[in-house]
Structures are given as C-alpha cells and as structure tokens.
Amino acid sequence: MFADKMLRNKLVLVTGGGTGLGKAMAQRFSELGADIALIGRREEVLATAAGEISREGGRVFYRICDIRDPERVATVMRELEAEAGPLDVLVNNAAGNFISPSERLSHRAVDAVIDIVLHGTLYCTLEAGKRWIEHGRPGTVLNIVAAYAWTGSGYVMPSAVAKAGVLAATRSLAVEWAPHGIRHVAIAPGPFPTEGAWQRLAPTERLASMMQSRVPLGRVGQPVELANLAAYLISDYAGFINGEVVTIDGGEWLSGTGFNSLRSLDAEEWDLIRSLAKPGRKDQVPPG
Ligand code: HXC
C-alpha cells in the first residue's frame, strides 16, 4: 500500500530503537527509504539492530543514550546531526513499565518509570524541537502512548501517569510548535507481545492469555502492523494530521471499561442472572 521509498530523504531517530516495537518501526522506516538513528542503553543490542536493519540497504546510525539524562540526550543529538545530518522525525518510543500493586511501589520504582516515559520523552522532544526552530526546519514528533493515558489504570499507575503527560505534551506542542512546521502525532498501542513488554506486563501464561482475551478481535497485534501505521503518520501523506492519537488495539479499550467485560459470561450464567431478576419475585425491588 505504500509508495516505494516514501520516507526517502528523512532521518528518523527512534528512542529505544534496538529492541521490540522501536526496532520494528526502524526496520520498516528503513525499508521505506529512511535513514535511521537508534538510541538505547545497551551497545550490543543497538549494534545488532543496526546491523540487521542496514542489511536492507539504508543508512543506520546509533548512539548509547539513557534518555533520563538530559545532558547525554543533548550530546547525542549534536553528534548525530554532525554525523548523519539534520533530523526530520523523532519517534519517542522508549518506555519503562511493569505490573505491580501500587502499594508495593517504592519511590524509586515510581521514578524509574516516570523518568523514562515522561521526562525522557520531554528531554528528547525539547532537544529536537529547539534545533528545528533554531534552523527554521520542519519536523515531526511521533509519541507512543497507551489507551490508559485517558482512563488511568490500576497496576501500572506510574506508566498511566506518565503516558497521560505525554498525551498532554503531544497536544500542547501540536498547537504551540505548528507555526514552526513541527507536527505532533501519537499512537496508542494495545497488546503487542514484544519480549521486553511481556516479561514485565504478562510474565505468566495466564496473564498472557488474559491480555489476548481482552481484545475483541481475539488476537494480539503484530509489530509490523504498528510499524505501518507509524510509517504513514510520519510520512508527508499525513502532513495535515497534527495533535491526533491513533489507537491500534483491536478494539481493546472499548471493551475495557464499564460492563463490557461481561462478554466473557456464558449462557448458563446469563440464565442465572435472568432468574434472579425475574419479574414477580416476592423480594424483587422494582428498578429505579
Ligand atoms: C516491582 C520493580 C519492578 C517490578 C523494578 N522495580 N521492577 N518493583 N515490580 N517488576 C523497582 C525496583 O525494585 C527499584 O526500586 C526501582 O523499581 C527501579 O528498578 P531498577 O531495576 O533499578 O531500574 P532501572 O534499571 O532503571 O530499570 C527501569 C525499569 C525496567 C522501568 C524498572 O523495567 C526497565 O528498564 N524497563 C525498560 C523496558 C520496558 O519496561 N519495556 C516495557 C515497556 S511496555 P527499589 O526501591 O527496590 O530500589 C509499555 C507498554 C504500555 O510501556 C502499554 C501496554 C498495553
């Protein structure tokens, strides 16, 4: 469905691009003609990913960078610009998350997640945006949020707080920086079982199967599905989309609130419910 090399002449920086969805996006952008810059915390992971991606032919650069360190973010952006040229697209993909009852979280656990997801995203965005504005160049920021950025979620509370902040940043800067030709877009992914995420979010078979059964389409997402959406959103075809979040979750969030989860009830249980509510029972309380 995509025009050949539709991302040609774009340099795309993907944070957390050495693994998981970040790597899948980088791979797809490269196939579509983009130059890629990967940043992440582990050199061997980045080197391997860069090697795999560049095998398809495109230019791939990488730098070690923990996005929680704003000085390092600035240094890396400067170095990449010197080596690869000016950046066109920033993909804020790097995240940290794990499931835990909130009463078991230490303040360090809260910081670990919020520092990566919210602060790290803002450090990268500010650094890229300042450069674009200073040089009068257009740019695009793609943020990865979550459907629970709107609703909040138990058991991943710091991530929900941080993703809500990233959503607010997406919409704030979509307006503030639009006059500079800088677009902001975001994706809210549902369950995509990558190794890093599943180890922390669905470490048992039961949890993994619960993740899948929450999705009305009855399956989890494939990384390439998200990568294709991301490719469209950062491309010039999406040039008039600004401040929008696209959810890609098989319908999960629609079934995740209110009574929608009752879809798991079987016929027998519905019979029982019906009998309990049967009109005419002596002890029945009229509705309302
Ligand atoms: C309880 C935990 C914990 C866990 C860490 N901590 N993991 N507490 N349960 N599973 C606590 C530690 O005990 C420590 O507190 C504090 O958190 C910091 O932990 P460190 O391991 O020292 O931190 P650090 O090395 O900085 O690692 C950050 C991390 C880690 C976020 C904790 O998981 C990480 O690096 N994650 C990156 C990759 C990732 O998370 N990918 C999944 C993203 S999925 P104390 O007090 O003991 O010192 C995602 C999807 C969202 O975002 C949408 C889903 C549908």
Short mmCIF file of C-alpha atoms in Angstrom, two decimals, residues 148-262:
data_model
loop_
_atom_site.label_atom_id
_atom_site.label_comp_id
_atom_site.label_asym_id
_atom_site.label_seq_id
_atom_site.Cartn_x
_atom_site.Cartn_y
_atom_site.Cartn_z
CA TYR A 148 -4.97 4.17 29.51
CA ALA A 149 -3.49 7.65 29.11
CA TRP A 150 -7.13 8.80 29.06
CA THR A 151 -8.60 6.48 31.69
CA GLY A 152 -5.74 5.71 34.04
CA SER A 153 -5.11 2.09 35.01
CA GLY A 154 -4.52 0.20 38.19
CA TYR A 155 -1.40 -1.98 38.48
CA VAL A 156 0.54 0.24 36.01
CA MET A 157 -0.22 3.55 37.73
CA PRO A 158 3.15 5.31 37.14
CA SER A 159 3.02 4.40 33.46
CA ALA A 160 -0.56 5.72 33.20
CA VAL A 161 0.51 8.98 34.86
CA ALA A 162 3.47 9.33 32.52
CA LYS A 163 1.55 8.43 29.36
CA ALA A 164 -1.15 10.97 30.29
CA GLY A 165 1.65 13.54 30.48
CA VAL A 166 2.97 12.53 27.08
CA LEU A 167 -0.53 12.84 25.65
CA ALA A 168 -0.76 16.37 27.09
CA ALA A 169 2.63 17.23 25.62
CA THR A 170 1.53 15.91 22.22
CA ARG A 171 -1.50 18.18 22.17
CA SER A 172 0.21 21.19 23.74
CA LEU A 173 3.09 21.22 21.28
CA ALA A 174 0.86 20.35 18.32
CA VAL A 175 -0.52 23.86 18.75
CA GLU A 176 2.49 25.72 20.06
CA TRP A 177 5.03 24.48 17.52
CA ALA A 178 2.76 24.12 14.47
CA PRO A 179 3.71 27.62 13.23
CA HIS A 180 7.29 26.32 13.02
CA GLY A 181 6.18 23.46 10.77
CA ILE A 182 6.51 20.89 13.54
CA ARG A 183 3.79 18.23 13.65
CA HIS A 184 2.97 16.08 16.65
CA VAL A 185 1.24 12.71 16.29
CA ALA A 186 0.83 9.75 18.60
CA ILE A 187 -0.09 6.09 18.58
CA ALA A 188 -1.88 4.28 21.41
CA PRO A 189 -0.99 0.61 21.01
CA GLY A 190 -2.87 -2.25 22.58
CA PRO A 191 -1.14 -5.56 23.34
CA PHE A 192 1.90 -6.20 21.16
CA PRO A 193 3.80 -9.08 22.73
CA THR A 194 7.40 -8.00 22.48
CA GLU A 195 9.93 -9.64 24.78
CA GLY A 196 10.62 -6.56 26.95
CA ALA A 197 6.98 -5.68 27.45
CA TRP A 198 5.72 -9.25 28.03
CA GLN A 199 8.42 -10.05 30.54
CA ARG A 200 7.12 -7.14 32.63
CA LEU A 201 3.43 -6.99 31.77
CA ALA A 202 2.45 -10.61 31.17
CA PRO A 203 5.07 -12.85 32.73
CA THR A 204 2.82 -15.88 33.19
CA GLU A 205 0.81 -17.85 30.67
CA ARG A 206 -2.41 -16.90 32.40
CA LEU A 207 -1.58 -13.19 32.20
CA ALA A 208 -0.59 -13.50 28.55
CA SER A 209 -3.83 -15.24 27.73
CA MET A 210 -5.77 -12.56 29.64
CA MET A 211 -4.08 -9.86 27.56
CA GLN A 212 -5.24 -11.58 24.40
CA SER A 213 -8.75 -12.33 25.59
CA ARG A 214 -9.37 -8.65 26.38
CA VAL A 215 -9.11 -7.87 22.68
CA PRO A 216 -12.44 -8.14 20.81
CA LEU A 217 -10.60 -9.24 17.67
CA GLY A 218 -9.28 -12.16 19.73
CA ARG A 219 -5.61 -11.71 18.99
CA VAL A 220 -2.63 -9.56 19.87
CA GLY A 221 -1.02 -7.12 17.47
CA GLN A 222 1.87 -7.81 15.12
CA PRO A 223 4.74 -5.31 15.33
CA VAL A 224 4.61 -4.70 11.58
CA GLU A 225 1.00 -3.51 11.92
CA LEU A 226 2.11 -0.80 14.30
CA ALA A 227 5.16 -0.04 12.17
CA ASN A 228 3.00 0.50 9.09
CA LEU A 229 0.76 2.93 10.97
CA ALA A 230 3.82 4.77 12.27
CA ALA A 231 5.27 4.97 8.74
CA TYR A 232 2.10 6.59 7.48
CA LEU A 233 1.90 9.07 10.36
CA ILE A 234 5.48 10.30 9.92
CA SER A 235 5.18 10.46 6.12
CA ASP A 236 4.22 13.50 4.08
CA TYR A 237 0.89 11.79 3.29
CA ALA A 238 -0.11 12.59 6.88
CA GLY A 239 1.07 16.20 6.60
CA PHE A 240 -2.25 17.65 7.79
CA ILE A 241 -2.57 15.33 10.82
CA ASN A 242 -1.43 17.21 13.89
CA GLY A 243 -2.18 16.58 17.56
CA GLU A 244 -4.03 13.34 16.83
CA VAL A 245 -3.63 9.97 18.53
CA VAL A 246 -4.43 6.81 16.59
CA THR A 247 -5.34 3.76 18.65
CA ILE A 248 -4.28 0.36 17.30
CA ASP A 249 -5.56 -2.24 19.72
CA GLY A 250 -8.12 -4.50 18.02
CA GLY A 251 -10.85 -2.66 19.94
CA GLU A 252 -9.40 -3.46 23.37
CA TRP A 253 -10.02 -0.13 25.06
CA LEU A 254 -13.68 -0.06 24.06
CA SER A 255 -14.25 -3.31 25.90
CA GLY A 256 -12.06 -2.45 28.85
CA THR A 257 -14.40 -0.24 30.86
CA GLY A 258 -17.89 -0.42 32.32
CA PHE A 259 -19.78 -3.65 31.81
CA ASN A 260 -18.17 -4.65 28.53
CA SER A 261 -16.15 -7.35 30.21
CA LEU A 262 -19.39 -9.28 30.76
#
